PDB file of C-alpha atoms in Angstrom:
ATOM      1  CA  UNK A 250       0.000   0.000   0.000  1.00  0.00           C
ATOM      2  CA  UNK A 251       1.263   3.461  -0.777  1.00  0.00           C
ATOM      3  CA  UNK A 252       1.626   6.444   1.149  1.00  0.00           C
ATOM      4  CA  UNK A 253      -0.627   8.226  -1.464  1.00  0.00           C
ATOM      5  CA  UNK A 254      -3.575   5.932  -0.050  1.00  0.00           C
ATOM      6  CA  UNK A 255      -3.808   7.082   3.775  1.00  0.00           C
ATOM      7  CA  UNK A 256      -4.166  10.587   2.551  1.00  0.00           C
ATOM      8  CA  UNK A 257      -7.660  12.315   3.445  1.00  0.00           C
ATOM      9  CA  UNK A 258      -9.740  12.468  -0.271  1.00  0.00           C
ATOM     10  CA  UNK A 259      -9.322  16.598   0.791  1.00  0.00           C
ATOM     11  CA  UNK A 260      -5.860  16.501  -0.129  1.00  0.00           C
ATOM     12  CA  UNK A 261      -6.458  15.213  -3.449  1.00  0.00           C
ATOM     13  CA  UNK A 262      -9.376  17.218  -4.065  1.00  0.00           C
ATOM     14  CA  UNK A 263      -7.310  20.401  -3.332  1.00  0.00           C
ATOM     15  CA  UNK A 264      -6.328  22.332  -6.211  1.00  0.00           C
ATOM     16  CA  UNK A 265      -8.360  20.694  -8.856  1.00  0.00           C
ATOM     17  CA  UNK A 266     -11.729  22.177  -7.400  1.00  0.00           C
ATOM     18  CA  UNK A 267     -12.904  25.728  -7.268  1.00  0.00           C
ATOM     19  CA  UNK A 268     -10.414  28.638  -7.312  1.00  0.00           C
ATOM     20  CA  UNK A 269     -12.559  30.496  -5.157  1.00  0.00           C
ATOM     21  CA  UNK A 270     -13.124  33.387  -7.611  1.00  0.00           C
ATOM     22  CA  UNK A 271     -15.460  32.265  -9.492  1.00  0.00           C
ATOM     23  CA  UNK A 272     -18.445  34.449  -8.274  1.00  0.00           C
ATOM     24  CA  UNK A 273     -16.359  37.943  -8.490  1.00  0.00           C
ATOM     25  CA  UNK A 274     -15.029  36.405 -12.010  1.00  0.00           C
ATOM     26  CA  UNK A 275     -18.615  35.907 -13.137  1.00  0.00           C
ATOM     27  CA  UNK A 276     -20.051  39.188 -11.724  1.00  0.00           C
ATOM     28  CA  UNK A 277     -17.479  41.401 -13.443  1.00  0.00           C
ATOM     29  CA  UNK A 278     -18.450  39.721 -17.123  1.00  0.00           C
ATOM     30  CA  UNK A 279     -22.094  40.669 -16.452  1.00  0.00           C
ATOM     31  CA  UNK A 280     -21.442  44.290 -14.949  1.00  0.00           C
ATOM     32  CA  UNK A 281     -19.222  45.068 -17.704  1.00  0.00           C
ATOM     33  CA  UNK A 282     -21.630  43.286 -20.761  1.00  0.00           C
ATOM     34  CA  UNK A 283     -24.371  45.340 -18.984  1.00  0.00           C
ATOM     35  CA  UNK A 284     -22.390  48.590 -19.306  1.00  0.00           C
ATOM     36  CA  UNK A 285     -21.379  47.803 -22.835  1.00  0.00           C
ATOM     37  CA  UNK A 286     -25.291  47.861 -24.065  1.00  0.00           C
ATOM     38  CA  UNK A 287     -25.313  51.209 -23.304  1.00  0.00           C
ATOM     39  CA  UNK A 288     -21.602  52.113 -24.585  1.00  0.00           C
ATOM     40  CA  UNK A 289     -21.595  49.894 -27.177  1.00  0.00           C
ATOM     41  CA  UNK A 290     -24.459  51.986 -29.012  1.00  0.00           C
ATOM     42  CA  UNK A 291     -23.776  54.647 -27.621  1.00  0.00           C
ATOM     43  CA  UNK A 292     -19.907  54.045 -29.337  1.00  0.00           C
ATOM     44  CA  UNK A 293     -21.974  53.176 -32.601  1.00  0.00           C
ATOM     45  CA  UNK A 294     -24.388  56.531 -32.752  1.00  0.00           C
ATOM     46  CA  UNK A 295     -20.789  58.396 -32.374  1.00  0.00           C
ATOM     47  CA  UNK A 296     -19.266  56.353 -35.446  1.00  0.00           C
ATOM     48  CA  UNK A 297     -22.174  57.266 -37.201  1.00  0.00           C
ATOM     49  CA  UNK A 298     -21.685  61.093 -36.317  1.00  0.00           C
ATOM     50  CA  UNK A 299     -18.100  61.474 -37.701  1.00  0.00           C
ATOM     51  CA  UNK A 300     -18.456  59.894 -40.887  1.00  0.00           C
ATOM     52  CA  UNK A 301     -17.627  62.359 -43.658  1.00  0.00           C
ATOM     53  CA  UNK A 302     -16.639  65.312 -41.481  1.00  0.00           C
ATOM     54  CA  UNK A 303     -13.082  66.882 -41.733  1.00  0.00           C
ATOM     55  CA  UNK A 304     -10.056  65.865 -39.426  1.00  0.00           C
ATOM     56  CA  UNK A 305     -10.516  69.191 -37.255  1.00  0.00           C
ATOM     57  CA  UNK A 306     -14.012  68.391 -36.966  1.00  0.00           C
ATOM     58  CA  UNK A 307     -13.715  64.944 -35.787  1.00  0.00           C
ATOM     59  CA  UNK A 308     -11.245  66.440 -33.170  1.00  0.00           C
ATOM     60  CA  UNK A 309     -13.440  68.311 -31.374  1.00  0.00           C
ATOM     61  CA  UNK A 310     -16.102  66.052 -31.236  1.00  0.00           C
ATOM     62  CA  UNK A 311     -13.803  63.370 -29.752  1.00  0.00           C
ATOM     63  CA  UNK A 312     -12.658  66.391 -27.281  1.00  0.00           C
ATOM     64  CA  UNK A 313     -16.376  66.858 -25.661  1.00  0.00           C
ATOM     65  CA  UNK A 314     -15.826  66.329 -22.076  1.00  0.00           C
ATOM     66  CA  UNK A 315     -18.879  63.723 -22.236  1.00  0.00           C
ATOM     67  CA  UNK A 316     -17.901  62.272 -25.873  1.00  0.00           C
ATOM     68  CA  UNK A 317     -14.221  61.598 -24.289  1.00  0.00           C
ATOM     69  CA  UNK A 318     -15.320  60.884 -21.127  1.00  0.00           C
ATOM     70  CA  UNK A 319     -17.451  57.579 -22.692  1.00  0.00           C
ATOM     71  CA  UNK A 320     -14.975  56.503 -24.801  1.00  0.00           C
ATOM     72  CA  UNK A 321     -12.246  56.105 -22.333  1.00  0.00           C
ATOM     73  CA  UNK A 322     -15.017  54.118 -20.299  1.00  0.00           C
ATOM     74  CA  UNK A 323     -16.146  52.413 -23.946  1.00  0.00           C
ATOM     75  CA  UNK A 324     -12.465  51.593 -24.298  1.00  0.00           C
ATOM     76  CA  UNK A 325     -11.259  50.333 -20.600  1.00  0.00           C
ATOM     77  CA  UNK A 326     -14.416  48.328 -20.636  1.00  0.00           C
ATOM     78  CA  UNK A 327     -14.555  46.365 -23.895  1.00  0.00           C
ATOM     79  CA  UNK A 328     -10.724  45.231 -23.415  1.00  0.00           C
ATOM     80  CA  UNK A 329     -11.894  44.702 -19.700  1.00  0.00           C
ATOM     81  CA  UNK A 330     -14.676  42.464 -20.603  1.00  0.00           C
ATOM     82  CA  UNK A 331     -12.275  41.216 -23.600  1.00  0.00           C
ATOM     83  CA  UNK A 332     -10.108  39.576 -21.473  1.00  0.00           C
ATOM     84  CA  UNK A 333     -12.487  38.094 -18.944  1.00  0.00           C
ATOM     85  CA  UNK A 334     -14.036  36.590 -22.026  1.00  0.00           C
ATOM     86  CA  UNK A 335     -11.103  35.258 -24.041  1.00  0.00           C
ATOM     87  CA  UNK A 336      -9.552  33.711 -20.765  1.00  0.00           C
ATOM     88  CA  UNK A 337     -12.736  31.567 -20.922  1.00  0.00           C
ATOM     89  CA  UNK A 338     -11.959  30.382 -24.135  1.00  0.00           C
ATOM     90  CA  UNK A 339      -8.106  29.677 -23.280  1.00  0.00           C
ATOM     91  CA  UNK A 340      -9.520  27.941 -20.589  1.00  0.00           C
ATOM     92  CA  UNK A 341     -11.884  26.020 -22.471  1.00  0.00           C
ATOM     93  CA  UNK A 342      -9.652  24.365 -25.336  1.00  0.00           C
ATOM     94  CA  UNK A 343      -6.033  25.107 -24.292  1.00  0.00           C
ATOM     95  CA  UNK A 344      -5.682  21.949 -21.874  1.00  0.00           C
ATOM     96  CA  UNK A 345      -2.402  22.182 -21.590  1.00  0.00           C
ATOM     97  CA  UNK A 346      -1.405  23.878 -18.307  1.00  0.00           C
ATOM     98  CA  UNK A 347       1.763  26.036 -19.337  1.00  0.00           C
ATOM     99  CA  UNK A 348       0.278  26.852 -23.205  1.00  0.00           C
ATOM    100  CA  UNK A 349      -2.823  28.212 -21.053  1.00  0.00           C
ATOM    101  CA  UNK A 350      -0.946  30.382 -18.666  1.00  0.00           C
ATOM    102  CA  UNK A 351       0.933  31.514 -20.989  1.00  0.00           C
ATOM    103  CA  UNK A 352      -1.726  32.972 -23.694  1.00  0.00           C
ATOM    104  CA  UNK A 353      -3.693  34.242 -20.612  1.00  0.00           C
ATOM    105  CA  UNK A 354      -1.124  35.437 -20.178  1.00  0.00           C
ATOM    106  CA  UNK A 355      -0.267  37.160 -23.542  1.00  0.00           C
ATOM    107  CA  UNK A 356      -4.195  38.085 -23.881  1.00  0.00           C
ATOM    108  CA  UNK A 357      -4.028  40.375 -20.524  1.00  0.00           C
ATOM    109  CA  UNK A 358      -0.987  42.140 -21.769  1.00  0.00           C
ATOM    110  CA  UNK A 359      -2.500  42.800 -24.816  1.00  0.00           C
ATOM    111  CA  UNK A 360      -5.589  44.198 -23.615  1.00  0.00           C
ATOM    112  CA  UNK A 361      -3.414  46.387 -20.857  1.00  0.00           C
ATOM    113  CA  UNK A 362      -1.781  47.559 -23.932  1.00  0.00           C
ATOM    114  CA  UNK A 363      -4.789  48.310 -26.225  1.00  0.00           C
ATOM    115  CA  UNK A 364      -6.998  50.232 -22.687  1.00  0.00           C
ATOM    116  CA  UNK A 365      -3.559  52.491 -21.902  1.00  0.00           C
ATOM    117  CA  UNK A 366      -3.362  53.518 -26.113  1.00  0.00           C
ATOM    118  CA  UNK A 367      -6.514  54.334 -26.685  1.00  0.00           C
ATOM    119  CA  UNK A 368      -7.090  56.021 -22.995  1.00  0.00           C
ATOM    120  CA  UNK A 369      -3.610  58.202 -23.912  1.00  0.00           C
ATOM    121  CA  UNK A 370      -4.969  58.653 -27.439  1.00  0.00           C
ATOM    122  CA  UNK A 371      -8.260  59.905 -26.454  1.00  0.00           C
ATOM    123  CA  UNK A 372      -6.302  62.200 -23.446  1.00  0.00           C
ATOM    124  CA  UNK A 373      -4.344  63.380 -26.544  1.00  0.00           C
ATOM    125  CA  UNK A 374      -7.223  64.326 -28.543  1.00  0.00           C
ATOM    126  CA  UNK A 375      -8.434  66.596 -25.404  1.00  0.00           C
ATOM    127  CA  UNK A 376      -5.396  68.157 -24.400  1.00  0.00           C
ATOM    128  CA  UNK A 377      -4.880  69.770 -28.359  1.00  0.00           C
ATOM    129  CA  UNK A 378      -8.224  70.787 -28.757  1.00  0.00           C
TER     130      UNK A 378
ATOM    131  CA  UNK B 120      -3.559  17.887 -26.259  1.00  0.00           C
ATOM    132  CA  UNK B 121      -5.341  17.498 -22.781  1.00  0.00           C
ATOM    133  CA  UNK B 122      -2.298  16.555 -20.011  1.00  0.00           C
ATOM    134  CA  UNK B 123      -4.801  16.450 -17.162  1.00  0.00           C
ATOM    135  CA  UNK B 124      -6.861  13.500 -15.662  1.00  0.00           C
ATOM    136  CA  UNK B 125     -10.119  15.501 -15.455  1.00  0.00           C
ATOM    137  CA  UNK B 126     -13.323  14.892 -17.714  1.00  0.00           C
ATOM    138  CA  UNK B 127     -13.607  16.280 -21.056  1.00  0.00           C
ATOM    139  CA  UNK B 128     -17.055  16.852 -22.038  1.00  0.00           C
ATOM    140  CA  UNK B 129     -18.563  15.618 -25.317  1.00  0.00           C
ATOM    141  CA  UNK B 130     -17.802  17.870 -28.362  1.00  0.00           C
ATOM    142  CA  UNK B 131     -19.727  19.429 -30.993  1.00  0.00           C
ATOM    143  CA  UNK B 132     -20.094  16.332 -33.253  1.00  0.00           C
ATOM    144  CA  UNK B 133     -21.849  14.532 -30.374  1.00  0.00           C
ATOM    145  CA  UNK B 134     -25.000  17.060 -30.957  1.00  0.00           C
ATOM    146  CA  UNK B 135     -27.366  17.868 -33.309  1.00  0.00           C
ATOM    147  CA  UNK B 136     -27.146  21.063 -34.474  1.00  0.00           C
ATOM    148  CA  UNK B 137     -29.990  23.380 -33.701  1.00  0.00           C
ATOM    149  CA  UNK B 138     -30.463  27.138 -33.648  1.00  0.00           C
ATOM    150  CA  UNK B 139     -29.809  27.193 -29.846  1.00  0.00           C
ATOM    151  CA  UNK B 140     -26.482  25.780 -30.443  1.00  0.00           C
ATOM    152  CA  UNK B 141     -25.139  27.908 -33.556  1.00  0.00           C
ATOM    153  CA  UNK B 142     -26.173  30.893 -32.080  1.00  0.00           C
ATOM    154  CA  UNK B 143     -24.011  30.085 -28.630  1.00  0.00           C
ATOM    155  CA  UNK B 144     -21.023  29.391 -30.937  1.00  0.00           C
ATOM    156  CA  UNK B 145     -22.115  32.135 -32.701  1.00  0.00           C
ATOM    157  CA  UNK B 146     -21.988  34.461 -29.358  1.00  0.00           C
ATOM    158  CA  UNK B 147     -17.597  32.910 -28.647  1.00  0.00           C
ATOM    159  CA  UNK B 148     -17.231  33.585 -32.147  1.00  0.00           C
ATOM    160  CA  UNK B 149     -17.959  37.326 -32.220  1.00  0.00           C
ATOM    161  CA  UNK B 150     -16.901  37.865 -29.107  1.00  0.00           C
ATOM    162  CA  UNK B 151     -13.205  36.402 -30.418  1.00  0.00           C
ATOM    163  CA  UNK B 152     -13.737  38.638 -33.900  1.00  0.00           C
ATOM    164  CA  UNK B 153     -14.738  41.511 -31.597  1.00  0.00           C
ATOM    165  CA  UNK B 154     -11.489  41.888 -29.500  1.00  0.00           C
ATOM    166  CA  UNK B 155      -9.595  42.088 -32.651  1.00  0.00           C
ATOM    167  CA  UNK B 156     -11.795  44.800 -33.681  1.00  0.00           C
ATOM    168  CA  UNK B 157     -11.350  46.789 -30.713  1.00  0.00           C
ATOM    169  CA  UNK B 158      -7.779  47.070 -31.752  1.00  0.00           C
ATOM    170  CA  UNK B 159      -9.041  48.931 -34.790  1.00  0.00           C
ATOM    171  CA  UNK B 160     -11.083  51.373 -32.417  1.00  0.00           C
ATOM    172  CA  UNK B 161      -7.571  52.129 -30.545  1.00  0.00           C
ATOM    173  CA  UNK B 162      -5.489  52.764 -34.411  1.00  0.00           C
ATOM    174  CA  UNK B 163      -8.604  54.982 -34.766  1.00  0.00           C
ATOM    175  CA  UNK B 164      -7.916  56.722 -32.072  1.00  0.00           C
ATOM    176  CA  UNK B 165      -4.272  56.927 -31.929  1.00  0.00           C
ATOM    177  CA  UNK B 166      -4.523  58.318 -35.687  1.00  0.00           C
ATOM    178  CA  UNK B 167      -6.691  61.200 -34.688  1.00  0.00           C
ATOM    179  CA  UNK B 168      -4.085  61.786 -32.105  1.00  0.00           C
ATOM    180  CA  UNK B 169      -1.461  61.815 -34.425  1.00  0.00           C
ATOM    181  CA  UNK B 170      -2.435  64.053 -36.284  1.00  0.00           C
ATOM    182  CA  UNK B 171      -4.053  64.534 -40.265  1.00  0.00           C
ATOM    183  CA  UNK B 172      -1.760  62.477 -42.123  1.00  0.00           C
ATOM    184  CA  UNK B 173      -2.179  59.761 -39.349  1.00  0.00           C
ATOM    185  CA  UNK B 174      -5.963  59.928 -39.618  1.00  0.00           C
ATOM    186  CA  UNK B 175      -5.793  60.149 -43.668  1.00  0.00           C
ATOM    187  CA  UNK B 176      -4.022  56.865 -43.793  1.00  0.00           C
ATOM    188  CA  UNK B 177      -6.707  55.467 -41.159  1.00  0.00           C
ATOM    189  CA  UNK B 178      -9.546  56.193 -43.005  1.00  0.00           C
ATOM    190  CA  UNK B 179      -7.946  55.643 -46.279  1.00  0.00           C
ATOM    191  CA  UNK B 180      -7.742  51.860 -44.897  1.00  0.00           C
ATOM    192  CA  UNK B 181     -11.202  51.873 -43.748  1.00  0.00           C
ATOM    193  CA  UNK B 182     -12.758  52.748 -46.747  1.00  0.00           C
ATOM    194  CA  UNK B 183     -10.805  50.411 -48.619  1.00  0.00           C
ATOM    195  CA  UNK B 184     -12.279  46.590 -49.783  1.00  0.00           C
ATOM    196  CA  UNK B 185     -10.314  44.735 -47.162  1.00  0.00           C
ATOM    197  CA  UNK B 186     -11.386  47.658 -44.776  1.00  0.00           C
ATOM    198  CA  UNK B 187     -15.081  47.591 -45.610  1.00  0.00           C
ATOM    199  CA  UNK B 188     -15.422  43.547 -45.723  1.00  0.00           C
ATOM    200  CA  UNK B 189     -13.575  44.322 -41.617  1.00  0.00           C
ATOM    201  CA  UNK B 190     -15.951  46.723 -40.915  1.00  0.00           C
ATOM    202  CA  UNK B 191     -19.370  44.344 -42.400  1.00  0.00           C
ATOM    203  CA  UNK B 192     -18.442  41.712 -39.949  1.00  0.00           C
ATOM    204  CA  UNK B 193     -17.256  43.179 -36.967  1.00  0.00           C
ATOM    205  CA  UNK B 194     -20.603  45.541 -37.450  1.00  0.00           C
ATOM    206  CA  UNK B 195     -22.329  42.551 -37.403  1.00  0.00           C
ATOM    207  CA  UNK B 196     -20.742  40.648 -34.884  1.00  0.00           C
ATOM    208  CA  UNK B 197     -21.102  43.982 -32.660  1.00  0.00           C
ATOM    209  CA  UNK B 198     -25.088  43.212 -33.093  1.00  0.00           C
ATOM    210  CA  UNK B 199     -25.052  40.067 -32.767  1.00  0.00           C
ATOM    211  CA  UNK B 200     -23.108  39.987 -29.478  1.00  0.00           C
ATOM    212  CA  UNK B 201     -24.865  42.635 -28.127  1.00  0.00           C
ATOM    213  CA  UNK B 202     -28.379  41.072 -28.771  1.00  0.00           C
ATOM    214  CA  UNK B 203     -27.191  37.667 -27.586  1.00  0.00           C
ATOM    215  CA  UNK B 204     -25.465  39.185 -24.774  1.00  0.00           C
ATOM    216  CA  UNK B 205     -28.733  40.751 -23.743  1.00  0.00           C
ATOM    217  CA  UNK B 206     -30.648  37.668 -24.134  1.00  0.00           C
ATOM    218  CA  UNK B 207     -27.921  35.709 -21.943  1.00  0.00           C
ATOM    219  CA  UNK B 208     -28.012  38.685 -19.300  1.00  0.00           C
ATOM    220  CA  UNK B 209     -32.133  37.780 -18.849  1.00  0.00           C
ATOM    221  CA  UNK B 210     -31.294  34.195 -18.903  1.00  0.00           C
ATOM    222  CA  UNK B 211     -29.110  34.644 -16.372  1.00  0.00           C
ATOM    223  CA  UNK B 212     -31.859  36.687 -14.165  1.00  0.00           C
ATOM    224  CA  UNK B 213     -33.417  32.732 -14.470  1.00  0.00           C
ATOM    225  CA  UNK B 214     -35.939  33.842 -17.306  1.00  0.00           C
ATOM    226  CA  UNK B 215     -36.567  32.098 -20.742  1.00  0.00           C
ATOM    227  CA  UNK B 216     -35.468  28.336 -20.171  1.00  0.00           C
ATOM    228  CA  UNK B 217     -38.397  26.958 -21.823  1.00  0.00           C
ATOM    229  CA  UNK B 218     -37.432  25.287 -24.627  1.00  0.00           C
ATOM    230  CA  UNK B 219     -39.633  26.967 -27.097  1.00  0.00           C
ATOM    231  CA  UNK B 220     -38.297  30.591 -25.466  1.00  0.00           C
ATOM    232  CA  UNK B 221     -35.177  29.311 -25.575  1.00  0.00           C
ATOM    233  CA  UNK B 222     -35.560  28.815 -29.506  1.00  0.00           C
ATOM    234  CA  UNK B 223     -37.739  31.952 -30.421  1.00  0.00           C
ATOM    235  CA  UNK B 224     -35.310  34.246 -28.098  1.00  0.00           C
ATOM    236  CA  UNK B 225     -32.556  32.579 -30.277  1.00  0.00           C
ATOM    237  CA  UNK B 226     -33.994  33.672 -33.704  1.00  0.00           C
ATOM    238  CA  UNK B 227     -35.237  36.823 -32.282  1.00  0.00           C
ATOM    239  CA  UNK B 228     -31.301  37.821 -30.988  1.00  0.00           C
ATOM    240  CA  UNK B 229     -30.306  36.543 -34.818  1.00  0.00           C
ATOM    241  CA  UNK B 230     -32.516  38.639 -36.664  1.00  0.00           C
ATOM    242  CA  UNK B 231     -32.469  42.145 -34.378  1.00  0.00           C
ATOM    243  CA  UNK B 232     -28.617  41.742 -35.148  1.00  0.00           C
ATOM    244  CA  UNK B 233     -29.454  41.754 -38.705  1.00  0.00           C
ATOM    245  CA  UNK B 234     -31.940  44.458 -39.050  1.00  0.00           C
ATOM    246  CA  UNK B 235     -29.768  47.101 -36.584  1.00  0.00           C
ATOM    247  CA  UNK B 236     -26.025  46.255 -39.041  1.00  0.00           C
ATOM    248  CA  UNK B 237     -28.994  46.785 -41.809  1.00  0.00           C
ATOM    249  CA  UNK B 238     -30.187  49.961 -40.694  1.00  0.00           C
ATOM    250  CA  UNK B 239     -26.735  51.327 -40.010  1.00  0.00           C
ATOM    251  CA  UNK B 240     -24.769  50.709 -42.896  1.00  0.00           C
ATOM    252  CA  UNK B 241     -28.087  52.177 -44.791  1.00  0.00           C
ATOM    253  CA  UNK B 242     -27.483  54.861 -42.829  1.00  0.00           C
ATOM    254  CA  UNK B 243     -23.925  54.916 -43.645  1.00  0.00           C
ATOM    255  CA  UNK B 244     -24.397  54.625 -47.109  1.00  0.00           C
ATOM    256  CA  UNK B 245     -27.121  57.538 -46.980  1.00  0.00           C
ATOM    257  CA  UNK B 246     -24.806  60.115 -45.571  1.00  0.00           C
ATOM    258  CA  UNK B 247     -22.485  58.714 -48.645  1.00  0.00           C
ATOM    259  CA  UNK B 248     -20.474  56.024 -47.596  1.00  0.00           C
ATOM    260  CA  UNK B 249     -17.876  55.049 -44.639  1.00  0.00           C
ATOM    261  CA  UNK B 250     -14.944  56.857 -45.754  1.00  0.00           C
TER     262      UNK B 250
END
C-alpha cells in the first residue's frame, strides 16, 4: 500500500476544485456586458456622427468632455470584458497547463496595452483641442 | 492535447445542431472577432491623435475593400453579441429556459442583429459612404 492511499480524499481534491473566484469572475463579465449595451451603441451613434466630417471636426467632437469621457469608459471596458471573455476560451480548449498560462497570459498584456493607447490617445485628442 | 486527468465533455459532433447551439457558438465567435476589432477602435484613435496624415491613412484603410469587408463583420458581430449578450443577461436573471423561449429568443437575438447592421450601414451609405 502506498503512502498516497492514507491521505484524506481533501488533499487530493485540493487544487483541482474551485479557485474560489469564481463568483467575483462571473459578476465582473455581467457588470461590464451590462455597461457595454449602453456604450456599445452609444460608441456606434458616435461612429455614425463622424463619418464624412473633416479631421478638425472629428477632433473636437472626440474632445467633448462627455464624448471623451465615454470613450475612455467604452475603451477600458470592452478590453476589460475582452479579457475576462477570451480567458474563458483559453480555458476552455487550451488543456495544456503552461500553453494556457501563458496565452492568458499574452491576452491580458494585450488588452493592458490596447486600454492604456486608446485612454492616452483619447487624453491626446483633449489636451490639443 | 489534454495533459490532465479531469473529464472532457462531449464535443460538438456529439450534438445535433440546432439554432440554440449555432447561435451560442455564434456568441464565442464574435466575441473572439470583436477583441480584434477593438484594436481597430484604438489605431482609430491613436490616428486622430497623431495628427491629419495619421488619420488620412486610417480612413484611407477603412474605406478600402479589405477595410469595408472588416468593418461588415465586426458591425455585425457587434449586433449580434450585443443582442445575444442581452438575451444571456435575462437568462441569467433565471428567465426564458423553456425550450420553445429558448428557440424563439434565439432567432429573435439573430434577426435584431441583422436588421440594426442593416439599418446602419443604410445609414452609412445615406450620408455617402464610410470613408
Amino acid at each position: 500500500m502506498s503512502a498516497q492511499d492514507f491521505r484524506h480524499p481533501l488533499k487530493r481534491a485540493r487544487g483541482l476544485g474551485s479557485a474560489q473566484s469564481g463568483l467575483g469572475y462571473w459578476w465582473s463579465q455581467r457588470v461590464t456586458a451590462a455597461v457595454l449595451v449602453v456604450l456599445g451603441l452609444w460608441f456606434v451613434a458616435m461612429v455614425l456622427s463622424l463619418l464624412h466630417i473633416d479631421f478638425a471636426t472629428a477632433r473636437a467632437m472626440v474632445a467633448k468632455p462627455w464624448n471623451a469621457l465615454f470613450l475612455i469608459l467604452f475603451v477600458v471596458t470592452a478590453f476589460w470584458h475582452v479579457t475576462l471573455g477570451l480567458h474563458v476560451v483559453i480555458e476552455d480548449y487550451v488543456h495544456t497547463r503552461w500553453r494556457e498560462v501563458v496565452l492568458r497570459m499574452v491576452v491580458t498584456f494585450l488588452a493592458v496595452l490596447g486600454a492604456l493607447a486608446g485612454v492616452l490617445a483619447v487624453l491626446r485628442i483633449v489636451l490639443r483641442a | 492535447m489534454a495533459d490532465t486527468q479531469r473529464p472532457l465533455s462531449p464535443h460538438l459532433q456529439i450534438y445535433k445542431w440546432q439554432v440554440q447551439m449555432v447561435t451560442s457558438i455564434l456568441h464565442r465567435a464574435t466575441g473572439i472577432a470583436l477583441a480584434a476589432g477593438l484594436f481597430l477602435v484604438v489605431w482609430g484613435l491613436l490616428a486622430l491623435a497623431a495628427g491629419p496624415a495619421a488619420f488620412a491613412y486610417f480612413k484611407n484603410f477603412v474605406g478600402s475593400a479589405p477595410g469595408i469587408i472588416l468593418l461588415l463583420g465586426w458591425s455585425w458581430s457587434l449586433f449580434y453579441h450585443l443582442c445575444q449578450g442581452i438575451r444571456h443577461l435575462v437568462q441569467d436573471a433565471g428567465v426564458g429556459y423553456e425550450i420553445p423561449q429558448f428557440v424563439c429568443s434565439s432567432w429573435l437575438a439573430v434577426l435584431t442583429s441583422l436588421v440594426l447592421v442593416a439599418l446602419v450601414w443604410a445609414y452609412a451609405l445615406f450620408v455617402g459612404g464610410v470613408a
